């Protein structure tokens, strides 16, 4: 049986000639929580953007057995929710409610189902009272929670986060990690936050210069001081 995410020999070069991913191969099983770490420019975001087909490199990517090609893109995007680093890339409606309802509406759900999805997602991020608010007039941490809710409301199998804790105050950060701990989905998280790795993900992948240089149990890799120093993680 295929793993939930299968990536084989993925290579990606940006249009300006920058080689960003080289020979990336990795499998992720259902329910796994995986951190992707590495210095600035290592290729983490570029890799994540391939998982729901925003970027298309050379090589094979399959999500739940579906080849990541143009005809499967809609199905794959329903399975993979991506939370970008900057919530402003994710929020565009007049109200928080509309932003969270956008995905379920697009999926053609009934009004009652949409309402249930939105309320469930708001509860999950502890923002129940914020449905009528304007997303642009929220704090950074509140925006981040709403950005996560816009993805949860689509009920995806896989959640992809790019730097989820960046820019959060210590309490918001702790609450976000607690929220992530409760999520049953398969998680892939690009981060510089090794505490988050320790608290949340059993597996850690270290990237450098577009390549995977380590992939193993987080509790073991987190003890490799030299490896962490070498990749700018400490
Ligand atoms: N749109 C782009 N066009 C050209 N090169 C890009 C583009 N986006 C990123 N790159 C380059 O590709 C490489 C990988 O970038 P990427 O954003 O994937 O790194 P990252 O690991 O996410 O870094 P960070 O920790 O800073 O978020 C970098 O050298 C970066 O300069
Ligand atoms: Mg990045």
PDB file of C-alpha atoms and ligand atoms in Angstrom:
ATOM      1  CA  UNK A   1       0.000   0.000   0.000  1.00  0.00           C
ATOM      2  CA  UNK A   2       1.202   3.506  -0.830  1.00  0.00           C
ATOM      3  CA  UNK A   3       2.149   5.851   1.979  1.00  0.00           C
ATOM      4  CA  UNK A   4      -0.195   8.843   2.322  1.00  0.00           C
ATOM      5  CA  UNK A   5       2.436  11.142   0.803  1.00  0.00           C
ATOM      6  CA  UNK A   6       4.989   9.698  -1.586  1.00  0.00           C
ATOM      7  CA  UNK A   7       7.757  11.879  -3.022  1.00  0.00           C
ATOM      8  CA  UNK A   8      10.369  10.350  -5.305  1.00  0.00           C
ATOM      9  CA  UNK A   9      13.354  12.050  -6.881  1.00  0.00           C
ATOM     10  CA  UNK A  10      11.808  15.506  -6.760  1.00  0.00           C
ATOM     11  CA  UNK A  11      13.854  18.292  -8.304  1.00  0.00           C
ATOM     12  CA  UNK A  12      12.792  21.900  -8.651  1.00  0.00           C
ATOM     13  CA  UNK A  13      14.487  24.916 -10.187  1.00  0.00           C
ATOM     14  CA  UNK A  14      12.858  28.373  -9.939  1.00  0.00           C
ATOM     15  CA  UNK A  15      12.313  30.182 -13.257  1.00  0.00           C
ATOM     16  CA  UNK A  16      15.322  32.422 -12.534  1.00  0.00           C
ATOM     17  CA  UNK A  17      17.608  29.362 -12.475  1.00  0.00           C
ATOM     18  CA  UNK A  18      17.865  28.922  -8.690  1.00  0.00           C
ATOM     19  CA  UNK A  19      18.045  25.198  -7.945  1.00  0.00           C
ATOM     20  CA  UNK A  20      15.841  24.846  -4.854  1.00  0.00           C
ATOM     21  CA  UNK A  21      15.201  21.083  -4.513  1.00  0.00           C
ATOM     22  CA  UNK A  22      17.540  18.248  -5.458  1.00  0.00           C
ATOM     23  CA  UNK A  23      16.666  14.544  -5.437  1.00  0.00           C
ATOM     24  CA  UNK A  24      14.120  14.751  -2.644  1.00  0.00           C
ATOM     25  CA  UNK A  25      12.616  11.376  -1.763  1.00  0.00           C
ATOM     26  CA  UNK A  26      10.434  10.833   1.280  1.00  0.00           C
ATOM     27  CA  UNK A  27       7.320   8.986   2.346  1.00  0.00           C
ATOM     28  CA  UNK A  28       4.866  10.014   5.019  1.00  0.00           C
ATOM     29  CA  UNK A  29       2.357   7.583   6.505  1.00  0.00           C
ATOM     30  CA  UNK A  30      -1.132   8.456   7.650  1.00  0.00           C
ATOM     31  CA  UNK A  31      -1.120  10.052  11.093  1.00  0.00           C
ATOM     32  CA  UNK A  32       2.584  10.882  11.107  1.00  0.00           C
ATOM     33  CA  UNK A  33       3.678  14.289  12.384  1.00  0.00           C
ATOM     34  CA  UNK A  34       6.793  15.441  10.582  1.00  0.00           C
ATOM     35  CA  UNK A  35       8.936  18.538  11.132  1.00  0.00           C
ATOM     36  CA  UNK A  36      11.048  19.932   8.309  1.00  0.00           C
ATOM     37  CA  UNK A  37      13.912  22.032   9.588  1.00  0.00           C
ATOM     38  CA  UNK A  38      16.961  23.716   8.107  1.00  0.00           C
ATOM     39  CA  UNK A  39      18.558  27.108   7.662  1.00  0.00           C
ATOM     40  CA  UNK A  40      16.974  30.005   5.751  1.00  0.00           C
ATOM     41  CA  UNK A  41      16.892  29.125   2.054  1.00  0.00           C
ATOM     42  CA  UNK A  42      17.255  25.363   2.634  1.00  0.00           C
ATOM     43  CA  UNK A  43      14.165  24.636   0.516  1.00  0.00           C
ATOM     44  CA  UNK A  44      11.509  23.916   3.165  1.00  0.00           C
ATOM     45  CA  UNK A  45       8.798  26.202   1.806  1.00  0.00           C
ATOM     46  CA  UNK A  46       9.553  25.143  -1.750  1.00  0.00           C
ATOM     47  CA  UNK A  47       9.064  21.510  -0.766  1.00  0.00           C
ATOM     48  CA  UNK A  48       5.782  22.189   1.054  1.00  0.00           C
ATOM     49  CA  UNK A  49       4.397  24.081  -1.940  1.00  0.00           C
ATOM     50  CA  UNK A  50       4.792  20.913  -4.013  1.00  0.00           C
ATOM     51  CA  UNK A  51       2.555  18.822  -1.766  1.00  0.00           C
ATOM     52  CA  UNK A  52      -0.651  20.490  -2.958  1.00  0.00           C
ATOM     53  CA  UNK A  53       0.606  21.293  -6.429  1.00  0.00           C
ATOM     54  CA  UNK A  54       1.257  25.045  -6.070  1.00  0.00           C
ATOM     55  CA  UNK A  55       4.706  24.316  -7.523  1.00  0.00           C
ATOM     56  CA  UNK A  56       5.368  21.488  -9.959  1.00  0.00           C
ATOM     57  CA  UNK A  57       8.857  20.041 -10.131  1.00  0.00           C
ATOM     58  CA  UNK A  58      10.403  17.060 -11.876  1.00  0.00           C
ATOM     59  CA  UNK A  59       9.841  13.728 -10.174  1.00  0.00           C
ATOM     60  CA  UNK A  60       6.924  11.874  -8.634  1.00  0.00           C
ATOM     61  CA  UNK A  61       4.499  13.074  -5.980  1.00  0.00           C
ATOM     62  CA  UNK A  62       1.485  11.034  -4.963  1.00  0.00           C
ATOM     63  CA  UNK A  63      -1.004  11.987  -2.293  1.00  0.00           C
ATOM     64  CA  UNK A  64      -3.216   9.130  -1.098  1.00  0.00           C
ATOM     65  CA  UNK A  65      -2.344   7.325  -4.322  1.00  0.00           C
ATOM     66  CA  UNK A  66      -3.240  10.287  -6.547  1.00  0.00           C
ATOM     67  CA  UNK A  67      -0.567  11.496  -8.925  1.00  0.00           C
ATOM     68  CA  UNK A  68      -0.062  15.227  -8.468  1.00  0.00           C
ATOM     69  CA  UNK A  69      -1.018  16.342 -11.981  1.00  0.00           C
ATOM     70  CA  UNK A  70      -3.397  18.913 -13.419  1.00  0.00           C
ATOM     71  CA  UNK A  71      -6.408  16.603 -13.583  1.00  0.00           C
ATOM     72  CA  UNK A  72      -6.054  15.552  -9.917  1.00  0.00           C
ATOM     73  CA  UNK A  73      -5.314  19.000  -8.544  1.00  0.00           C
ATOM     74  CA  UNK A  74      -8.838  19.646  -7.207  1.00  0.00           C
ATOM     75  CA  UNK A  75      -8.934  16.294  -5.389  1.00  0.00           C
ATOM     76  CA  UNK A  76      -5.456  16.793  -3.979  1.00  0.00           C
ATOM     77  CA  UNK A  77      -6.257  20.283  -2.696  1.00  0.00           C
ATOM     78  CA  UNK A  78      -9.275  18.858  -0.868  1.00  0.00           C
ATOM     79  CA  UNK A  79      -6.930  16.397   0.874  1.00  0.00           C
ATOM     80  CA  UNK A  80      -4.068  18.784   1.643  1.00  0.00           C
ATOM     81  CA  UNK A  81      -4.629  22.007   3.571  1.00  0.00           C
ATOM     82  CA  UNK A  82      -1.717  24.425   3.502  1.00  0.00           C
ATOM     83  CA  UNK A  83      -1.316  27.144   6.125  1.00  0.00           C
ATOM     84  CA  UNK A  84       1.128  29.729   4.786  1.00  0.00           C
ATOM     85  CA  UNK A  85       3.612  31.520   6.968  1.00  0.00           C
ATOM     86  CA  UNK A  86       1.907  34.864   6.456  1.00  0.00           C
ATOM     87  CA  UNK A  87      -1.832  34.782   7.324  1.00  0.00           C
ATOM     88  CA  UNK A  88      -2.400  37.781   5.038  1.00  0.00           C
ATOM     89  CA  UNK A  89      -1.840  35.375   2.114  1.00  0.00           C
ATOM     90  CA  UNK A  90      -4.791  33.329   3.357  1.00  0.00           C
ATOM     91  CA  UNK A  91      -7.384  35.843   4.543  1.00  0.00           C
ATOM     92  CA  UNK A  92      -9.288  37.945   2.025  1.00  0.00           C
ATOM     93  CA  UNK A  93     -12.971  38.164   3.039  1.00  0.00           C
ATOM     94  CA  UNK A  94     -14.896  40.877   4.855  1.00  0.00           C
ATOM     95  CA  UNK A  95     -15.590  38.633   7.824  1.00  0.00           C
ATOM     96  CA  UNK A  96     -13.787  35.816   9.565  1.00  0.00           C
ATOM     97  CA  UNK A  97     -16.889  33.668   8.967  1.00  0.00           C
ATOM     98  CA  UNK A  98     -16.696  34.134   5.193  1.00  0.00           C
ATOM     99  CA  UNK A  99     -13.016  33.307   5.114  1.00  0.00           C
ATOM    100  CA  UNK A 100     -13.597  30.032   6.970  1.00  0.00           C
ATOM    101  CA  UNK A 101     -16.735  29.253   4.910  1.00  0.00           C
ATOM    102  CA  UNK A 102     -14.923  29.801   1.620  1.00  0.00           C
ATOM    103  CA  UNK A 103     -13.571  26.249   1.274  1.00  0.00           C
ATOM    104  CA  UNK A 104     -16.779  24.444   2.310  1.00  0.00           C
ATOM    105  CA  UNK A 105     -18.801  26.707  -0.042  1.00  0.00           C
ATOM    106  CA  UNK A 106     -16.408  25.871  -2.848  1.00  0.00           C
ATOM    107  CA  UNK A 107     -16.932  22.184  -2.041  1.00  0.00           C
ATOM    108  CA  UNK A 108     -20.659  22.768  -2.638  1.00  0.00           C
ATOM    109  CA  UNK A 109     -21.854  21.859   0.869  1.00  0.00           C
ATOM    110  CA  UNK A 110     -25.289  22.848   2.138  1.00  0.00           C
ATOM    111  CA  UNK A 111     -25.773  25.982   4.204  1.00  0.00           C
ATOM    112  CA  UNK A 112     -26.234  23.924   7.403  1.00  0.00           C
ATOM    113  CA  UNK A 113     -23.121  21.878   6.734  1.00  0.00           C
ATOM    114  CA  UNK A 114     -21.138  25.018   6.009  1.00  0.00           C
ATOM    115  CA  UNK A 115     -22.345  26.567   9.251  1.00  0.00           C
ATOM    116  CA  UNK A 116     -21.367  23.440  11.196  1.00  0.00           C
ATOM    117  CA  UNK A 117     -17.923  23.322   9.594  1.00  0.00           C
ATOM    118  CA  UNK A 118     -17.253  26.995  10.333  1.00  0.00           C
ATOM    119  CA  UNK A 119     -18.359  26.757  13.945  1.00  0.00           C
ATOM    120  CA  UNK A 120     -16.365  23.580  14.523  1.00  0.00           C
ATOM    121  CA  UNK A 121     -13.238  25.169  13.044  1.00  0.00           C
ATOM    122  CA  UNK A 122     -13.709  28.338  15.128  1.00  0.00           C
ATOM    123  CA  UNK A 123     -14.065  26.229  18.271  1.00  0.00           C
ATOM    124  CA  UNK A 124     -10.948  24.215  17.409  1.00  0.00           C
ATOM    125  CA  UNK A 125      -8.847  27.392  17.327  1.00  0.00           C
ATOM    126  CA  UNK A 126     -10.678  28.876  20.331  1.00  0.00           C
ATOM    127  CA  UNK A 127     -12.004  31.832  18.354  1.00  0.00           C
ATOM    128  CA  UNK A 128     -15.761  31.155  18.677  1.00  0.00           C
ATOM    129  CA  UNK A 129     -16.654  34.788  19.200  1.00  0.00           C
ATOM    130  CA  UNK A 130     -14.751  36.115  16.180  1.00  0.00           C
ATOM    131  CA  UNK A 131     -17.014  35.083  13.270  1.00  0.00           C
ATOM    132  CA  UNK A 132     -18.274  38.609  12.577  1.00  0.00           C
ATOM    133  CA  UNK A 133     -14.918  40.317  12.890  1.00  0.00           C
ATOM    134  CA  UNK A 134     -12.925  41.716   9.989  1.00  0.00           C
ATOM    135  CA  UNK A 135      -9.869  39.487   9.528  1.00  0.00           C
ATOM    136  CA  UNK A 136      -7.656  42.468   8.754  1.00  0.00           C
ATOM    137  CA  UNK A 137      -8.377  43.981  12.162  1.00  0.00           C
ATOM    138  CA  UNK A 138      -6.999  41.120  14.199  1.00  0.00           C
ATOM    139  CA  UNK A 139      -3.667  40.663  15.906  1.00  0.00           C
ATOM    140  CA  UNK A 140      -0.994  38.506  14.281  1.00  0.00           C
ATOM    141  CA  UNK A 141      -1.681  35.524  16.522  1.00  0.00           C
ATOM    142  CA  UNK A 142      -5.458  35.833  16.024  1.00  0.00           C
ATOM    143  CA  UNK A 143      -4.954  35.964  12.259  1.00  0.00           C
ATOM    144  CA  UNK A 144      -2.823  32.861  12.445  1.00  0.00           C
ATOM    145  CA  UNK A 145      -5.569  30.986  14.281  1.00  0.00           C
ATOM    146  CA  UNK A 146      -8.141  32.075  11.716  1.00  0.00           C
ATOM    147  CA  UNK A 147      -5.813  31.048   8.869  1.00  0.00           C
ATOM    148  CA  UNK A 148      -5.639  27.588  10.467  1.00  0.00           C
ATOM    149  CA  UNK A 149      -9.449  27.532  10.809  1.00  0.00           C
ATOM    150  CA  UNK A 150      -9.865  28.296   7.073  1.00  0.00           C
ATOM    151  CA  UNK A 151      -7.995  25.078   6.375  1.00  0.00           C
ATOM    152  CA  UNK A 152      -9.600  22.950   9.136  1.00  0.00           C
ATOM    153  CA  UNK A 153     -13.073  23.762   7.780  1.00  0.00           C
ATOM    154  CA  UNK A 154     -12.226  21.859   4.599  1.00  0.00           C
ATOM    155  CA  UNK A 155     -11.570  18.756   6.708  1.00  0.00           C
ATOM    156  CA  UNK A 156      -8.356  17.748   4.917  1.00  0.00           C
ATOM    157  CA  UNK A 157      -6.409  14.534   5.625  1.00  0.00           C
ATOM    158  CA  UNK A 158      -3.090  16.342   5.603  1.00  0.00           C
ATOM    159  CA  UNK A 159      -2.205  19.663   7.174  1.00  0.00           C
ATOM    160  CA  UNK A 160       0.877  21.497   5.996  1.00  0.00           C
ATOM    161  CA  UNK A 161       2.183  24.404   8.066  1.00  0.00           C
ATOM    162  CA  UNK A 162       4.922  26.841   7.139  1.00  0.00           C
ATOM    163  CA  UNK A 163       6.453  28.356  10.297  1.00  0.00           C
ATOM    164  CA  UNK A 164       3.281  28.153  12.404  1.00  0.00           C
ATOM    165  CA  UNK A 165       4.794  29.660  15.542  1.00  0.00           C
ATOM    166  CA  UNK A 166       6.749  32.522  13.927  1.00  0.00           C
ATOM    167  CA  UNK A 167       5.694  35.898  15.274  1.00  0.00           C
ATOM    168  CA  UNK A 168       3.535  34.588  18.095  1.00  0.00           C
ATOM    169  CA  UNK A 169       3.880  35.723  21.687  1.00  0.00           C
ATOM    170  CA  UNK A 170       4.836  32.976  24.171  1.00  0.00           C
ATOM    171  CA  UNK A 171       1.280  32.326  25.273  1.00  0.00           C
ATOM    172  CA  UNK A 172      -0.145  32.274  21.742  1.00  0.00           C
ATOM    173  CA  UNK A 173       2.710  30.003  20.748  1.00  0.00           C
ATOM    174  CA  UNK A 174       2.046  27.581  23.594  1.00  0.00           C
ATOM    175  CA  UNK A 175      -1.684  27.564  22.814  1.00  0.00           C
ATOM    176  CA  UNK A 176      -0.977  26.923  19.139  1.00  0.00           C
ATOM    177  CA  UNK A 177       1.294  24.001  19.946  1.00  0.00           C
ATOM    178  CA  UNK A 178      -1.441  22.632  22.226  1.00  0.00           C
ATOM    179  CA  UNK A 179      -3.931  22.999  19.387  1.00  0.00           C
ATOM    180  CA  UNK A 180      -1.627  21.199  16.967  1.00  0.00           C
ATOM    181  CA  UNK A 181      -1.191  18.397  19.516  1.00  0.00           C
ATOM    182  CA  UNK A 182      -4.951  17.772  19.453  1.00  0.00           C
ATOM    183  CA  UNK A 183      -5.215  17.511  15.656  1.00  0.00           C
ATOM    184  CA  UNK A 184      -5.635  13.942  14.401  1.00  0.00           C
ATOM    185  CA  UNK A 185      -4.465  14.747  10.868  1.00  0.00           C
ATOM    186  CA  UNK A 186      -1.145  13.949   9.275  1.00  0.00           C
ATOM    187  CA  UNK A 187       1.034  17.017   9.824  1.00  0.00           C
ATOM    188  CA  UNK A 188       4.004  18.403   7.910  1.00  0.00           C
ATOM    189  CA  UNK A 189       5.496  21.468   9.530  1.00  0.00           C
ATOM    190  CA  UNK A 190       8.377  23.630   8.350  1.00  0.00           C
ATOM    191  CA  UNK A 191       9.843  25.343  11.378  1.00  0.00           C
ATOM    192  CA  UNK A 192      12.848  26.845  13.111  1.00  0.00           C
ATOM    193  CA  UNK A 193      11.214  26.175  16.462  1.00  0.00           C
ATOM    194  CA  UNK A 194      12.938  23.126  17.957  1.00  0.00           C
ATOM    195  CA  UNK A 195      10.713  23.260  21.053  1.00  0.00           C
ATOM    196  CA  UNK A 196       7.755  22.715  18.781  1.00  0.00           C
ATOM    197  CA  UNK A 197       9.567  19.754  17.249  1.00  0.00           C
ATOM    198  CA  UNK A 198      10.242  18.315  20.667  1.00  0.00           C
ATOM    199  CA  UNK A 199       6.671  18.798  21.860  1.00  0.00           C
ATOM    200  CA  UNK A 200       4.854  17.781  18.705  1.00  0.00           C
ATOM    201  CA  UNK A 201       6.547  15.761  16.000  1.00  0.00           C
ATOM    202  CA  UNK A 202       8.038  12.308  16.307  1.00  0.00           C
ATOM    203  CA  UNK A 203       9.947  12.656  13.042  1.00  0.00           C
ATOM    204  CA  UNK A 204      12.340  15.341  11.883  1.00  0.00           C
ATOM    205  CA  UNK A 205      13.782  15.988   8.437  1.00  0.00           C
ATOM    206  CA  UNK A 206      16.765  18.314   8.104  1.00  0.00           C
ATOM    207  CA  UNK A 207      17.236  20.097   4.784  1.00  0.00           C
ATOM    208  CA  UNK A 208      20.294  21.915   3.478  1.00  0.00           C
ATOM    209  CA  UNK A 209      20.789  23.482   0.064  1.00  0.00           C
ATOM    210  CA  UNK A 210      17.731  21.810  -1.425  1.00  0.00           C
ATOM    211  CA  UNK A 211      18.606  18.346  -0.172  1.00  0.00           C
ATOM    212  CA  UNK A 212      17.509  16.133   2.708  1.00  0.00           C
ATOM    213  CA  UNK A 213      20.541  15.595   4.930  1.00  0.00           C
ATOM    214  CA  UNK A 214      18.857  13.758   7.821  1.00  0.00           C
ATOM    215  CA  UNK A 215      15.507  12.048   8.359  1.00  0.00           C
ATOM    216  CA  UNK A 216      14.780  10.208  11.575  1.00  0.00           C
ATOM    217  CA  UNK A 217      13.227  10.187  15.036  1.00  0.00           C
ATOM    218  CA  UNK A 218      13.139  13.755  16.379  1.00  0.00           C
ATOM    219  CA  UNK A 219      14.135  12.678  19.891  1.00  0.00           C
ATOM    220  CA  UNK A 220      17.412  11.274  18.487  1.00  0.00           C
ATOM    221  CA  UNK A 221      18.232  14.041  15.977  1.00  0.00           C
ATOM    222  CA  UNK A 222      17.531  16.741  18.588  1.00  0.00           C
ATOM    223  CA  UNK A 223      20.437  15.350  20.613  1.00  0.00           C
ATOM    224  CA  UNK A 224      22.912  15.712  17.724  1.00  0.00           C
ATOM    225  CA  UNK A 225      24.379  19.061  18.803  1.00  0.00           C
ATOM    226  CA  UNK A 226      26.922  19.237  15.991  1.00  0.00           C
ATOM    227  CA  UNK A 227      24.418  18.402  13.293  1.00  0.00           C
ATOM    228  CA  UNK A 228      22.045  21.071  14.622  1.00  0.00           C
ATOM    229  CA  UNK A 229      24.820  23.672  14.811  1.00  0.00           C
ATOM    230  CA  UNK A 230      26.011  22.837  11.311  1.00  0.00           C
ATOM    231  CA  UNK A 231      22.544  23.559   9.914  1.00  0.00           C
ATOM    232  CA  UNK A 232      21.988  26.787  11.788  1.00  0.00           C
ATOM    233  CA  UNK A 233      19.394  25.283  14.073  1.00  0.00           C
ATOM    234  CA  UNK A 234      21.132  26.213  17.312  1.00  0.00           C
TER     235      UNK A 234
HETATM  236  N1  LIG B   1      10.206  32.770  -6.158  1.00  0.00           N
HETATM  237  C1  LIG B   1      11.498  32.444  -6.106  1.00  0.00           C
HETATM  238  N2  LIG B   1      12.303  32.663  -7.170  1.00  0.00           N
HETATM  239  C2  LIG B   1      13.608  32.326  -7.130  1.00  0.00           C
HETATM  240  N3  LIG B   1      14.209  31.737  -6.069  1.00  0.00           N
HETATM  241  C3  LIG B   1      13.442  31.506  -4.994  1.00  0.00           C
HETATM  242  C4  LIG B   1      12.065  31.843  -4.939  1.00  0.00           C
HETATM  243  N4  LIG B   1      11.580  31.484  -3.737  1.00  0.00           N
HETATM  244  C5  LIG B   1      12.608  30.961  -3.060  1.00  0.00           C
HETATM  245  N5  LIG B   1      13.727  30.960  -3.812  1.00  0.00           N
HETATM  246  C6  LIG B   1      15.068  30.451  -3.451  1.00  0.00           C
HETATM  247  O1  LIG B   1      14.971  29.030  -3.299  1.00  0.00           O
HETATM  248  C7  LIG B   1      15.730  28.598  -2.171  1.00  0.00           C
HETATM  249  C8  LIG B   1      14.835  27.870  -1.199  1.00  0.00           C
HETATM  250  O2  LIG B   1      13.909  28.796  -0.671  1.00  0.00           O
HETATM  251  P1  LIG B   1      12.779  28.393   0.374  1.00  0.00           P
HETATM  252  O3  LIG B   1      11.857  29.545   0.490  1.00  0.00           O
HETATM  253  O4  LIG B   1      12.203  27.084  -0.020  1.00  0.00           O
HETATM  254  O5  LIG B   1      13.663  28.202   1.696  1.00  0.00           O
HETATM  255  P2  LIG B   1      13.202  27.932   3.195  1.00  0.00           P
HETATM  256  O6  LIG B   1      13.924  26.712   3.656  1.00  0.00           O
HETATM  257  O7  LIG B   1      11.718  27.913   3.275  1.00  0.00           O
HETATM  258  O8  LIG B   1      13.802  29.174   3.965  1.00  0.00           O
HETATM  259  P3  LIG B   1      13.234  30.047   5.231  1.00  0.00           P
HETATM  260  O9  LIG B   1      13.678  29.340   6.452  1.00  0.00           O
HETATM  261  O10 LIG B   1      13.943  31.342   5.068  1.00  0.00           O
HETATM  262  O11 LIG B   1      11.750  30.160   5.088  1.00  0.00           O
HETATM  263  C9  LIG B   1      16.383  29.865  -1.595  1.00  0.00           C
HETATM  264  O12 LIG B   1      17.682  29.954  -2.093  1.00  0.00           O
HETATM  265  C10 LIG B   1      15.536  30.995  -2.127  1.00  0.00           C
HETATM  266  O13 LIG B   1      16.309  32.157  -2.315  1.00  0.00           O
HETATM  267 MG1  LIG B   2      10.327  29.159   4.176  1.00  0.00          MG
END
